[in-house]
Coordinates of C-alpha atoms and ligand atoms in Angstrom, one line a residue:
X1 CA 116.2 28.9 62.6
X2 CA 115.5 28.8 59.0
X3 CA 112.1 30.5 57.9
X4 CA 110.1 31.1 55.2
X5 CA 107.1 33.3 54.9
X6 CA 104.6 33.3 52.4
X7 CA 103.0 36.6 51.8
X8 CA 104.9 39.4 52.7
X9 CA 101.6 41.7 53.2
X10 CA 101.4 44.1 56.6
X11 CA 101.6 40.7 58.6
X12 CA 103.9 38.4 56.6
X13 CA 106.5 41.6 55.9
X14 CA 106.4 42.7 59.7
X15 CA 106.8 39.1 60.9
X16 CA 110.0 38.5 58.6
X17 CA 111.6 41.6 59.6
X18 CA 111.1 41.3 63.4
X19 CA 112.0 37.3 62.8
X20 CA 115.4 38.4 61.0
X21 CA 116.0 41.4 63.6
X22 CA 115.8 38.7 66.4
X23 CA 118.5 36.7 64.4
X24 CA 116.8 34.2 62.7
X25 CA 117.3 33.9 58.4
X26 CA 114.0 34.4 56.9
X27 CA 112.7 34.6 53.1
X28 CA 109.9 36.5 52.3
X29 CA 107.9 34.9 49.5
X30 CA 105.4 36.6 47.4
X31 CA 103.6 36.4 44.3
X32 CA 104.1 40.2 43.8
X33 CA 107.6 40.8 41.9
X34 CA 107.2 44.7 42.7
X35 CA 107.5 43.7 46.3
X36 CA 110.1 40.9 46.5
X37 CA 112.4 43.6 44.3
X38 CA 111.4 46.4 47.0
X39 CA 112.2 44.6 50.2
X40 CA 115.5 42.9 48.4
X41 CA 116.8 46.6 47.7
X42 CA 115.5 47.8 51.4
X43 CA 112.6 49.3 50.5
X44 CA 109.6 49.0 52.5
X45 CA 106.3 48.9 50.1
X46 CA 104.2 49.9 53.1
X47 CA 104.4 52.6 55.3
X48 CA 104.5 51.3 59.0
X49 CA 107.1 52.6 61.3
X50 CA 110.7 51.0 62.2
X51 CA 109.8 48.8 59.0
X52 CA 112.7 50.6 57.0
X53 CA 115.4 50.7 59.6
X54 CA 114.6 46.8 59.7
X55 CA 115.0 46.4 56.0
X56 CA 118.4 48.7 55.8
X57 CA 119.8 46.3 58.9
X58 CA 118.7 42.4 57.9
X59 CA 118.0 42.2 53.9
X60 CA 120.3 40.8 52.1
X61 CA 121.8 39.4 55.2
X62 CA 119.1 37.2 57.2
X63 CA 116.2 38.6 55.4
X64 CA 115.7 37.9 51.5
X65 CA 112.7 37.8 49.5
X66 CA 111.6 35.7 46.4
X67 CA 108.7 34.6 44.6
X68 CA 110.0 31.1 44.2
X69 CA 107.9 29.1 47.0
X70 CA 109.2 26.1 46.4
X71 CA 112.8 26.5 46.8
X72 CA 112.0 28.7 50.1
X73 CA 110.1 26.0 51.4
X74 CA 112.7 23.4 50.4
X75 CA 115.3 25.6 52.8
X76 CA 114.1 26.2 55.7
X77 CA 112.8 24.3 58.7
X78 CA 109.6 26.1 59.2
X79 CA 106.9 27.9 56.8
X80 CA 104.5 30.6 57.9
X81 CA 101.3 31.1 55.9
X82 CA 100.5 34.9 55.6
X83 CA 98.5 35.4 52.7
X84 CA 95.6 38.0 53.1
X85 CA 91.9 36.9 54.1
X86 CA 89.3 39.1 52.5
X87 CA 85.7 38.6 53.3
X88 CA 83.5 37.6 50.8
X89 CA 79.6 37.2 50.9
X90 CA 79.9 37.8 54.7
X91 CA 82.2 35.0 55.0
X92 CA 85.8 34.8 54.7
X93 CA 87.3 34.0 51.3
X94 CA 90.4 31.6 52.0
X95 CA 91.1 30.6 48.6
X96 CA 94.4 31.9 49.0
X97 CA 95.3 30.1 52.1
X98 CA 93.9 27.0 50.8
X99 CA 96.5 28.2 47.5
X100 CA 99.3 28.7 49.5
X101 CA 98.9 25.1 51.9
X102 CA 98.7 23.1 48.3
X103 CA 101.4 24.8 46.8
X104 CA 103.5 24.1 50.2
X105 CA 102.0 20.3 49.5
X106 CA 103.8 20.0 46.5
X107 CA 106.6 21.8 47.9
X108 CA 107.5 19.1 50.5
X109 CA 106.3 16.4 48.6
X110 CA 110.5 15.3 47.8
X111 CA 111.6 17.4 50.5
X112 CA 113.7 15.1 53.3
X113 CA 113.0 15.3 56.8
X114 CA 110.8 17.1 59.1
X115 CA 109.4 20.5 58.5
X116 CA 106.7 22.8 60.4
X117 CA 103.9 25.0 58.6
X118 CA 102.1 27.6 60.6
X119 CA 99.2 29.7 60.1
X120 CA 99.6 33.0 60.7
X121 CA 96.6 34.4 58.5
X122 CA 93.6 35.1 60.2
X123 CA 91.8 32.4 59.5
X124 CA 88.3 31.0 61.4
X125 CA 88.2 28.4 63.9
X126 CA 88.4 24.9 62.5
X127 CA 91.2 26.1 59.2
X128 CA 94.4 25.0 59.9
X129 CA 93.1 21.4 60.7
X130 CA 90.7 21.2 58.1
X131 CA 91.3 23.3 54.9
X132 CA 95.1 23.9 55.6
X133 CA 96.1 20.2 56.8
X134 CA 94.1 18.2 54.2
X135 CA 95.5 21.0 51.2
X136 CA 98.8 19.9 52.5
X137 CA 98.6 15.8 53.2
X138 CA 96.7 15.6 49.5
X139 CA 99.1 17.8 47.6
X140 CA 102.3 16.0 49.3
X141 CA 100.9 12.6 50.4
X142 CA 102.6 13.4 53.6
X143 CA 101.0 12.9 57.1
X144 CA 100.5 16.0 59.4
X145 CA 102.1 14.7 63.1
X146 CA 104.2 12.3 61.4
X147 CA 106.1 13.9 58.0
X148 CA 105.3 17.6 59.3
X149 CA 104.3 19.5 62.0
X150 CA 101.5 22.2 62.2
X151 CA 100.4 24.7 63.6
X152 CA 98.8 28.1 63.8
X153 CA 100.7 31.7 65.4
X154 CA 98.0 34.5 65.2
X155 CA 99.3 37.8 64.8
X156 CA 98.6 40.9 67.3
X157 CA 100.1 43.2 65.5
X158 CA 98.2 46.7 65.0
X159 CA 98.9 48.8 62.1
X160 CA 101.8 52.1 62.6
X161 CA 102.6 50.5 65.8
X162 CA 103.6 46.9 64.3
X163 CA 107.3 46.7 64.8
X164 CA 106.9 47.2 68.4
X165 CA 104.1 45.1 68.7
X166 CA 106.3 41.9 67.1
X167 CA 109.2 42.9 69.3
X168 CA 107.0 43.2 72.7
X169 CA 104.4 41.1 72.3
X170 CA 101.6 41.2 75.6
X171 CA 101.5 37.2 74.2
X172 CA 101.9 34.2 71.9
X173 CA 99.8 32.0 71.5
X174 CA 101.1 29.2 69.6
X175 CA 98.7 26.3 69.0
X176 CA 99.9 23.0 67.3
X177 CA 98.7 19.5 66.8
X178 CA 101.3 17.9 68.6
X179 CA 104.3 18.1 71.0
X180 CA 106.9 18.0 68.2
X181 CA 105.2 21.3 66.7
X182 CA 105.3 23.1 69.9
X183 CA 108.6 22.4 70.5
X184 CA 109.7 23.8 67.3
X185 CA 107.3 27.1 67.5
X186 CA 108.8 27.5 71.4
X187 CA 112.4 27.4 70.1
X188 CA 111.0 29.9 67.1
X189 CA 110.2 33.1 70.2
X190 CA 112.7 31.8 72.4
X191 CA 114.7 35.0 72.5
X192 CA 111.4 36.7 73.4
X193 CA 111.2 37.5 77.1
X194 CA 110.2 34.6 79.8
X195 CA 107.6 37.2 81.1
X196 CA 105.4 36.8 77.8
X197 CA 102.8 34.4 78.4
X198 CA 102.7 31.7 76.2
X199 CA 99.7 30.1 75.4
X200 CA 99.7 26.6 74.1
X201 CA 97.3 25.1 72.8
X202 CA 96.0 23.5 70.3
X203 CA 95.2 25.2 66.6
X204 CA 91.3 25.3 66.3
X205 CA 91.9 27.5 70.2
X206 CA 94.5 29.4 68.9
X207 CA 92.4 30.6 65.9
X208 CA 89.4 31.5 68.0
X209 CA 91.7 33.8 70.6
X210 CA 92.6 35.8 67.7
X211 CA 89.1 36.1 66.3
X212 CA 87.6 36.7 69.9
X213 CA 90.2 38.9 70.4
X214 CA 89.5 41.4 68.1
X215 CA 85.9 40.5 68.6
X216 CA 85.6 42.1 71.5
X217 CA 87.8 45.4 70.2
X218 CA 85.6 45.6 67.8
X219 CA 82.9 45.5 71.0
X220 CA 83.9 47.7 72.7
X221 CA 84.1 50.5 70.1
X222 CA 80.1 49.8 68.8
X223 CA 79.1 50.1 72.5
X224 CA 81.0 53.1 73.2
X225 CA 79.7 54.5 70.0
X226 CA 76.2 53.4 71.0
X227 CA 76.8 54.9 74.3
X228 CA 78.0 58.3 72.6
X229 CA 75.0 58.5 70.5
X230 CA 72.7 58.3 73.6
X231 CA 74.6 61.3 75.1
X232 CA 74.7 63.4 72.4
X233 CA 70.4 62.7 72.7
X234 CA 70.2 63.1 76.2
X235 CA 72.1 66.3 76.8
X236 CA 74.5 67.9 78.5
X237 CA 76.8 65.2 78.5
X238 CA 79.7 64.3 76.6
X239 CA 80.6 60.5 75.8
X240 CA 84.0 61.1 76.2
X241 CA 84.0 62.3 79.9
X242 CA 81.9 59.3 79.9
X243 CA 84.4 56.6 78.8
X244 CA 87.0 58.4 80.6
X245 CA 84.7 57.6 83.7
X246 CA 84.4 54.0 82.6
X247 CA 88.0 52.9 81.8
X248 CA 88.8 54.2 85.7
X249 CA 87.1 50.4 86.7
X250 CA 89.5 48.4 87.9
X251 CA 89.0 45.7 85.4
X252 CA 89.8 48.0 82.4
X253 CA 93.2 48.9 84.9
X254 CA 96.8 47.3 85.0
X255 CA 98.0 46.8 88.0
X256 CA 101.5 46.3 89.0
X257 CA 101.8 45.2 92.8
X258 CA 100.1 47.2 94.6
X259 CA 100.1 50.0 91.9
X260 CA 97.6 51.3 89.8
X261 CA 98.7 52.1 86.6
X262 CA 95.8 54.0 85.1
X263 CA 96.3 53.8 81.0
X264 CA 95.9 57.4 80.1
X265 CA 93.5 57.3 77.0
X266 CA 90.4 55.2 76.6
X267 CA 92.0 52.6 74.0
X268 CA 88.7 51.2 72.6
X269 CA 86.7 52.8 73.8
X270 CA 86.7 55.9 72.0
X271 CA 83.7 57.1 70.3
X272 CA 84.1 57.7 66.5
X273 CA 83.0 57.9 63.1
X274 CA 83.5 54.1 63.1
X275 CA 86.1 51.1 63.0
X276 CA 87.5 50.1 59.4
X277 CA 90.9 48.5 58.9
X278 CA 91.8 44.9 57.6
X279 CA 90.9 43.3 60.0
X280 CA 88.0 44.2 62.6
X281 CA 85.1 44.7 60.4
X282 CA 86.3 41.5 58.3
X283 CA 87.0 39.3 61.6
X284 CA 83.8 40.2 62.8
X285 CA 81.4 39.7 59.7
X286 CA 83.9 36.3 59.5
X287 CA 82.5 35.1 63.1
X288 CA 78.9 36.0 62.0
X289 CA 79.2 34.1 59.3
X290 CA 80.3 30.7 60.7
X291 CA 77.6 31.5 63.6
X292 CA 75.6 30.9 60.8
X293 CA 76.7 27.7 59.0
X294 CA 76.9 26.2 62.4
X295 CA 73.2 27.3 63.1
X296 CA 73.9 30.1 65.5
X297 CA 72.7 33.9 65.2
X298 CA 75.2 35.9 66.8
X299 CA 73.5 39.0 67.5
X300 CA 75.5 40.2 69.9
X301 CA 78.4 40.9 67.0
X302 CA 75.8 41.4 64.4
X303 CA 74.6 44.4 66.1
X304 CA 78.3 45.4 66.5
X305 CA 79.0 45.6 62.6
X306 CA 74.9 47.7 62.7
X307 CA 76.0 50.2 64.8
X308 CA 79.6 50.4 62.9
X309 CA 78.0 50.8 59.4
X310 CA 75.5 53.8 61.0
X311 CA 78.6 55.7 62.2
X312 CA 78.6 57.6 59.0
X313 CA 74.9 58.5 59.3
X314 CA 75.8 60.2 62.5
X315 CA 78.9 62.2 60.7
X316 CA 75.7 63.2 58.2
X317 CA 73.7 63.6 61.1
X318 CA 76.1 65.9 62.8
X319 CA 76.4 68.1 59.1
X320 CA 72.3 68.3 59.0
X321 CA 72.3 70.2 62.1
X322 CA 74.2 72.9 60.2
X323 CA 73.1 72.6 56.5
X324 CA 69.7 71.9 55.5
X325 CA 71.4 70.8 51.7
X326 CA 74.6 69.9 51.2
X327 CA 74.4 70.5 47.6
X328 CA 77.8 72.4 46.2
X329 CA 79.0 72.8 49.5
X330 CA 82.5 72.3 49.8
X331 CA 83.5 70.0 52.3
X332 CA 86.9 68.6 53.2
X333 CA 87.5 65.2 54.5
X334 CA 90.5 64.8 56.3
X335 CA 92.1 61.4 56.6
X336 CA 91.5 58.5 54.2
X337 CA 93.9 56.1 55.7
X338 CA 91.7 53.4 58.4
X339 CA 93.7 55.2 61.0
X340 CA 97.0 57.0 61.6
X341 CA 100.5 56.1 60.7
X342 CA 99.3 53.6 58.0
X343 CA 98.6 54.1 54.5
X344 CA 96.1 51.2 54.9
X345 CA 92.7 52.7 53.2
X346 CA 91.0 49.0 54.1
X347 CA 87.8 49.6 54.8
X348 CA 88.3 53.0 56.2
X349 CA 85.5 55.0 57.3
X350 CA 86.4 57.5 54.8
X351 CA 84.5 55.8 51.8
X352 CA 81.3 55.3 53.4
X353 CA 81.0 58.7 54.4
X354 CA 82.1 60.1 50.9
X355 CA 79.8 58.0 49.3
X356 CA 77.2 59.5 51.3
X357 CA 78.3 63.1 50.8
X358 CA 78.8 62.5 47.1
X359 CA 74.9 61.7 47.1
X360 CA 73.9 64.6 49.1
X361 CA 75.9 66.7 46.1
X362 CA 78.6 68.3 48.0
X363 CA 81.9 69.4 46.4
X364 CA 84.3 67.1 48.2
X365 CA 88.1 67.6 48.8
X366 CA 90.1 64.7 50.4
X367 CA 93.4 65.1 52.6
X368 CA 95.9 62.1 54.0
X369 CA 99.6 63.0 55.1
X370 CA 100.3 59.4 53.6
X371 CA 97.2 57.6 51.9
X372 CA 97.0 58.9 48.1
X373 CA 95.2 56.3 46.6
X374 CA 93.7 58.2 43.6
X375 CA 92.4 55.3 41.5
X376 CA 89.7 54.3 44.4
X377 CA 86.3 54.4 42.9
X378 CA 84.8 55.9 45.5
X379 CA 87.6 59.0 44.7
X380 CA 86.3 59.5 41.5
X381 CA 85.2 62.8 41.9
X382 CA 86.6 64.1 44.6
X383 CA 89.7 66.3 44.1
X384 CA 92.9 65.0 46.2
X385 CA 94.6 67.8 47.9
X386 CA 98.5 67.6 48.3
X387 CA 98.6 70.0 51.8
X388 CA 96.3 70.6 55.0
X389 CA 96.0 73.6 54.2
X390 CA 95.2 73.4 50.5
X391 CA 92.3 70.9 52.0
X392 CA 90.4 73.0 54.1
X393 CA 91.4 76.1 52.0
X394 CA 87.6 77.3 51.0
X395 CA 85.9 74.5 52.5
X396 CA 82.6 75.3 54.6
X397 CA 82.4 71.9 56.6
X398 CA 85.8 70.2 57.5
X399 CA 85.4 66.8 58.8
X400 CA 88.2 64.9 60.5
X401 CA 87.8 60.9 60.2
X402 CA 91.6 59.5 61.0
X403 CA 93.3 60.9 63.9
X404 CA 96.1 62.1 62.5
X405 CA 98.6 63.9 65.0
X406 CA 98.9 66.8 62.2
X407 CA 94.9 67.6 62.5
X408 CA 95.8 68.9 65.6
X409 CA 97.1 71.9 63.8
X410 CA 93.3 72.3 62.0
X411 CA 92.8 75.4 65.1
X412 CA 96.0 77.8 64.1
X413 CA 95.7 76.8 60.5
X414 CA 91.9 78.5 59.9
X415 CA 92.8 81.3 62.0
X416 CA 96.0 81.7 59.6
X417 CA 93.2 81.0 56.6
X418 CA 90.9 83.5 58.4
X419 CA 88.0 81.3 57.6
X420 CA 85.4 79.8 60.0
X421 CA 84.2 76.4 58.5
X422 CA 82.1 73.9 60.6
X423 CA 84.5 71.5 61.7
X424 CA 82.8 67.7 62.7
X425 CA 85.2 66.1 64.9
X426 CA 84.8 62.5 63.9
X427 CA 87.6 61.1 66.2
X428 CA 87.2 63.9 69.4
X429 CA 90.8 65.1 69.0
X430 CA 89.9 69.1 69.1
X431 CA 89.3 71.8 71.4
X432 CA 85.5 72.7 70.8
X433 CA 86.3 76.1 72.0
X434 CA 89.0 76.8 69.1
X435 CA 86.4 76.7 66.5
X436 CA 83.6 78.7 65.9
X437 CA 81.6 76.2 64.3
X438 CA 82.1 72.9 66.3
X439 CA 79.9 69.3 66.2
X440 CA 82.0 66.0 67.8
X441 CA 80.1 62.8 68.0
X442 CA 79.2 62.4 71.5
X443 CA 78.7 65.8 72.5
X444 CA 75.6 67.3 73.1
Ligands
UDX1 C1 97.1 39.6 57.1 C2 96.5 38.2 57.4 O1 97.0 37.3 56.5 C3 95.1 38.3 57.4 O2 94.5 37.1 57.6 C4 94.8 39.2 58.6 O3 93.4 39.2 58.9 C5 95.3 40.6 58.3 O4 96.7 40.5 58.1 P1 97.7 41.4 55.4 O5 99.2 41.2 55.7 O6 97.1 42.6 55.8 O7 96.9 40.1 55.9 O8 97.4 41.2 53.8 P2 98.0 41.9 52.6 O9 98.7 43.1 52.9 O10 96.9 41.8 51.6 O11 99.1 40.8 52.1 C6 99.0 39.6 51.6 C7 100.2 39.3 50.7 O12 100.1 38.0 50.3 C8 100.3 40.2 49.5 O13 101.5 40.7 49.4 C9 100.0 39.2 48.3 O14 100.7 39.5 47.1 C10 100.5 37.9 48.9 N1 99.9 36.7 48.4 C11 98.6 36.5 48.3 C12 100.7 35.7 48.0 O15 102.0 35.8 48.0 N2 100.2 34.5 47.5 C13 98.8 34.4 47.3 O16 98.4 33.3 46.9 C14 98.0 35.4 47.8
UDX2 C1 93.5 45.5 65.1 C2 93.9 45.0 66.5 O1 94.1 46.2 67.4 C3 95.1 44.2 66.5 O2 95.4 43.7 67.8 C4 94.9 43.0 65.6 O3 96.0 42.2 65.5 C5 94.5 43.5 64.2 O4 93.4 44.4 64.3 P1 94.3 47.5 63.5 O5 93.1 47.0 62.7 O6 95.6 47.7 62.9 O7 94.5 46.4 64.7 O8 93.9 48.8 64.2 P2 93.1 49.3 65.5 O9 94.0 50.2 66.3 O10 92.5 48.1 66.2 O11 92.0 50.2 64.9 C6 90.9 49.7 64.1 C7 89.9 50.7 63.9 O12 89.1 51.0 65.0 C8 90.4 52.0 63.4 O13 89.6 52.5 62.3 C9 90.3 53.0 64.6 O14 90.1 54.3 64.2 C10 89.1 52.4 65.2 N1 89.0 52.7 66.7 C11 90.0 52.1 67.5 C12 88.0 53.4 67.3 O15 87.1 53.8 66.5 N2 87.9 53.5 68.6 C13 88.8 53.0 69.5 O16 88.7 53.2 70.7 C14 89.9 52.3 68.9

């Protein structure tokens, strides 16, 4: 099929590539010139594994990019919105979704025949058939089940594993207003594997799985975090052994048959220095907020984002057990990206704990294998070092917030340094015993 995508962001890029890979001719439309040049020359502008191999194979083949969103939308049969949804005021902002359905509007407005447009933002329950269909009908005087189909496609992609999340999906959910849309966003994943579920339904649904979907991520992580905290009060318990325990149930299990397939880490529920990223703590404060304008207090997910924003407090916490001031006290953070294998800095836990430190009037060093973004305000300040070891070189507190495979290395790298730092394990990756100076949240 013919595509078009509009936003070519860690969605809208991922999406095109994987769409291309899987043979169909996509363009890639963005407002961003630097980007449509990159991904026409095969570059990826983010970092996010298998994107570059996708670019070297399909660009300039089945996958082109342009900022021209009228003539994309003029050639192809479907159109994906993808622009980003920041959060604003503890509410979404969708001004550019609500941008990108009107200029699509005006678009198909002389366009002949049929076409599909599909939500693939993350957008909150009621969007695509209020905001995104009435931008569209008023801007092309076209009627939605009639002129056009729509829909809405949520994405379940999570960042450094992407690619392989597009290419084996655990499900689509496709919701569209009518038959004629479903058809077209079944033929759209048809290569994709009859063992996928497919959920249709209808767009307003499909919007709320994604939101409740991350929802409950986002859960899961406060209450193991709240749980964590509670151990490291109690004593002589550690929150990971604890969550290790947990995700035994059979309910947090895959079977297959009669197997048990027993997932070997505690995905979501590990304790931390806090969830950040584009899209958790911005779904979540999203669903608060239309809790709200329809009357509802959603306290359940309110306390979710409270015990998220007092993650950094325990990282302090954890520090105060040590140092009675951290003034002049060189510390070195380790990891500003919201996680590994991204150079995402989205609301990463990073900046809320340098802020912090900044107050307390340490001497702060910063360390990402990828993330380098030096014109962050909340950087000022803070020197950016270019190595591991040139991070924690002459640091007394080392604290670890993205679990980075190379931190694993922190152990043999001080003992090469010869130096002793306290080391506050923020993600529980390290050996307690190699340091000796050790605090992980959740431990006693
Ligand atoms: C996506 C989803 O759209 C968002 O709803 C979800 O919650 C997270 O994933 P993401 O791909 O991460 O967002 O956003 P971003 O990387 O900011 O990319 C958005 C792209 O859209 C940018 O390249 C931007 O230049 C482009 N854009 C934005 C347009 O082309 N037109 C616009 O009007 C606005
Ligand atoms: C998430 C969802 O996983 C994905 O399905 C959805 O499509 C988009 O949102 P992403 O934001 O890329 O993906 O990353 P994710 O792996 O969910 O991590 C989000 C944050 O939670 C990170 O800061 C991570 O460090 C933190 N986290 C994750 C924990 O603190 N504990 C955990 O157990 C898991």
């Amino acid at each position: 099929m013919k595509v078009s995508i509009i936003g070519t962001g860690y969605v809208g890029l991922v999406t095109g590539a994987c769409l291309a890979e899987v043979g169909h001719e996509v363009i890639c439309v963005d407002v961003d010139p630097r980007k449509v040049d990159m991904i026409n020359s095969a570059e990826a502008p983010i970092h996010e594994r298998g994107l570059p191999e996708l670019l070297k194979r399909n660009s300039g083949r089945r996958l082109s990019a342009t900022t021209n969103l009228a003539a994309a939308v003029a050639d192809t049969e479907i159109t994906f919105i993808a622009v980003g949804t920041p959060a604003a005021n503890g509410k979404i902002d969708l001004k550019y979704v609500e941008a990108a359905a009107a200029e699509i509007g005006r678009a198909i407005r002389d366009k002949a025949g049929y076409t599909t447009i599909v939500v693939k933002s993350t957008v909150v329950p009621g969007t695509t058939i209020g905001v995104v269909q009435s931008a569209i009908e008023r801007a092309s005087g076209k009627t939605a089940g009639v002129d056009f189909g729509l829909g809405m496609n949520p994405e379940f992609l999570t960042e450094g594993t992407a690619v392989a999340d597009f290419t084996f999906p655990d499900r689509l959910v496709l919701g569209g207003i009518d038959a004629r849309t479903h058809d077209v966003l079944r033929d759209l994943y048809q290569s994709f594997d009859d063992s996928v579920p497919r959920i249709e339904t209808n767009p307003t649904t499909a919007e709320m799985i994604k939101y409740a979907s991350n929802a409950v991520l986002a859960t899961m992580i406060s209450f193991s975090n709240e749980i964590a905290r509670l151990c490291s009060a109690v004593g002589g318990v550690d929150a990971i052994d604890v969550m290790r325990g947990v995700h035994q149930a059979g309910y947090f299990t895959i079977r297959h048959g009669g197997e048990r397939l027993t997932a070997p880490i505690c995905s979501f529920l590990e304790p931390g220095c806090g969830f950040g990223g584009s899209c958790l703590p911005k779904d979540v404060t999203a669903l608060v907020g239309q809790g709200r304008e329809n009357g509802l207090s959603l306290d359940l997910l309110q306390s979710v984002l409270r015990i998220n924003g007092a993650q950094p407090d325990e990282m302090m916490r954890l520090m105060g057990l040590h140092y009675q001031s951290l003034r002049d006290v060189p510390v070195a953070v380790l990891g500003i990206a919201f996680k590994p294998d991204t150079d995402d800095i989205r609301e990463s836990p990073a900046f809320p704990l340098i802020r912090r430190l900044k107050e307390q009037g340490a001497t702060l060093t910063a360390y990402d294998p990828i993330a380098r973004p030096s014109e962050h305000p909340d950087l000022a300040g803070v020197r950016l070092a270019d190595t591991l070891r040139e991070a924690v070189a002459g640091a007394k507190i080392v604290l670890l917030v993205t679990r980075w495979s190379e931190f694993s290395a922190l152990d043999g790298l001080l003992g090469e340094l010869g130096t002793q730092p306290l080391v506050v394990d923020g993600r529980r990756v390290l050996d307690p015993s190699s340091f000796a100076q050790y605090e992980g949240i959740g431990r006693a």
